[in-house]
Amino acid sequence: MGAMILYIRLENPDINLDRETGVFNQHAFLLYITQLHHKRNNYSLVSISFDRWLNRSISFDAMNMERIEIVKFISNTPGIVTFKNGEDEFL
């Protein structure tokens, strides 16, 4: 799987990376999950969704910074590959 991650990073970073967070995007997720499926590898999937309007007393910019920090923390965990699936959803 390490080769697949390296391929996704080097093939064309602009196509496969989310510029705001630096994690892989939905296109990269589809490549990655297809590869896992074809090799019949076991995997687990966790979806995290951030509701931007949950607490209106916090500014949009502050919430966005917190979201990015959480995603970076998760991404730096060994063995975890993080993908941005939508505006506020990460896999």
Tab-separated table of C-alpha atoms in Angstrom:
chain	number	residue	atom	x	y	z
A	1	MET	CA	0.000	0.000	0.000
A	2	GLY	CA	2.941	2.312	0.554
A	3	ALA	CA	3.602	2.272	-3.192
A	4	MET	CA	0.015	3.355	-3.860
A	5	ILE	CA	0.332	6.296	-1.447
A	6	LEU	CA	3.631	7.322	-3.052
A	7	TYR	CA	2.048	7.063	-6.515
A	8	ILE	CA	-0.911	9.228	-5.465
A	9	ARG	CA	1.417	11.859	-3.963
A	10	LEU	CA	3.779	12.026	-6.939
A	11	GLU	CA	1.477	11.441	-9.917
A	12	ASN	CA	-0.034	14.903	-9.825
A	13	PRO	CA	-0.297	16.459	-6.353
A	14	ASP	CA	-2.730	19.144	-7.472
A	15	ILE	CA	-5.257	16.535	-8.574
A	16	ASN	CA	-4.988	14.321	-5.483
A	17	LEU	CA	-4.459	16.743	-2.591
A	18	ASP	CA	-6.779	19.190	-0.906
A	19	ARG	CA	-4.969	22.537	-0.867
A	20	GLU	CA	-6.644	23.828	2.288
A	21	THR	CA	-5.839	20.876	4.558
A	22	GLY	CA	-2.996	19.098	2.747
A	23	VAL	CA	-4.742	15.705	2.973
A	24	PHE	CA	-5.778	13.533	0.060
A	25	ASN	CA	-9.027	14.421	-1.702
A	26	GLN	CA	-11.979	12.326	-2.876
A	27	HIS	CA	-10.262	11.463	-6.180
A	28	ALA	CA	-7.304	9.981	-4.298
A	29	PHE	CA	-9.706	8.134	-1.985
A	30	LEU	CA	-11.360	6.424	-4.943
A	31	LEU	CA	-7.964	5.339	-6.317
A	32	TYR	CA	-6.850	4.096	-2.901
A	33	ILE	CA	-10.033	2.196	-2.009
A	34	THR	CA	-10.187	0.607	-5.473
A	35	GLN	CA	-6.627	-0.654	-5.023
A	36	LEU	CA	-7.442	-2.077	-1.576
A	37	HIS	CA	-10.553	-3.763	-2.941
A	38	HIS	CA	-8.749	-5.336	-5.903
A	39	LYS	CA	-6.028	-6.697	-3.623
A	40	ARG	CA	-8.710	-7.917	-1.188
A	41	ASN	CA	-6.992	-6.134	1.678
A	42	ASN	CA	-8.882	-5.594	4.916
A	43	TYR	CA	-9.463	-2.012	5.941
A	44	SER	CA	-11.509	0.102	8.315
A	45	LEU	CA	-13.218	3.330	7.419
A	46	VAL	CA	-14.170	6.151	9.770
A	47	SER	CA	-16.056	9.224	8.625
A	48	ILE	CA	-15.780	12.497	10.544
A	49	SER	CA	-18.130	15.334	9.709
A	50	PHE	CA	-17.790	18.844	11.108
A	51	ASP	CA	-20.943	20.912	11.520
A	52	ARG	CA	-19.826	24.504	11.013
A	53	TRP	CA	-22.983	25.987	12.481
A	54	LEU	CA	-23.112	23.966	15.677
A	55	ASN	CA	-21.840	26.846	17.803
A	56	ARG	CA	-22.622	30.267	16.371
A	57	SER	CA	-20.651	32.045	19.098
A	58	ILE	CA	-17.414	30.909	17.429
A	59	SER	CA	-16.323	32.629	14.231
A	60	PHE	CA	-16.144	30.757	10.949
A	61	ASP	CA	-12.366	31.321	10.779
A	62	ALA	CA	-11.820	29.964	14.301
A	63	MET	CA	-13.918	26.879	13.551
A	64	ASN	CA	-12.035	26.332	10.295
A	65	MET	CA	-8.658	26.556	12.057
A	66	GLU	CA	-9.794	24.038	14.689
A	67	ARG	CA	-11.043	21.675	11.986
A	68	ILE	CA	-7.696	21.839	10.185
A	69	GLU	CA	-5.789	21.186	13.442
A	70	ILE	CA	-7.924	18.113	14.190
A	71	VAL	CA	-7.411	16.766	10.668
A	72	LYS	CA	-3.632	17.329	10.899
A	73	PHE	CA	-3.529	15.508	14.242
A	74	ILE	CA	-5.408	12.521	12.799
A	75	SER	CA	-3.251	12.535	9.650
A	76	ASN	CA	-0.053	12.363	11.714
A	77	THR	CA	-1.189	9.170	13.437
A	78	PRO	CA	0.850	6.197	12.147
A	79	GLY	CA	-1.100	3.809	9.938
A	80	ILE	CA	-3.888	6.272	9.148
A	81	VAL	CA	-4.472	7.722	5.695
A	82	THR	CA	-6.777	10.743	5.679
A	83	PHE	CA	-8.984	11.916	2.823
A	84	LYS	CA	-11.242	14.930	2.448
A	85	ASN	CA	-14.542	13.672	1.073
A	86	GLY	CA	-16.603	16.846	1.100
A	87	GLU	CA	-16.523	20.375	2.417
A	88	ASP	CA	-16.738	19.216	6.035
A	89	GLU	CA	-16.296	15.431	5.826
A	90	PHE	CA	-13.093	13.475	6.248
A	91	LEU	CA	-12.415	9.753	5.886
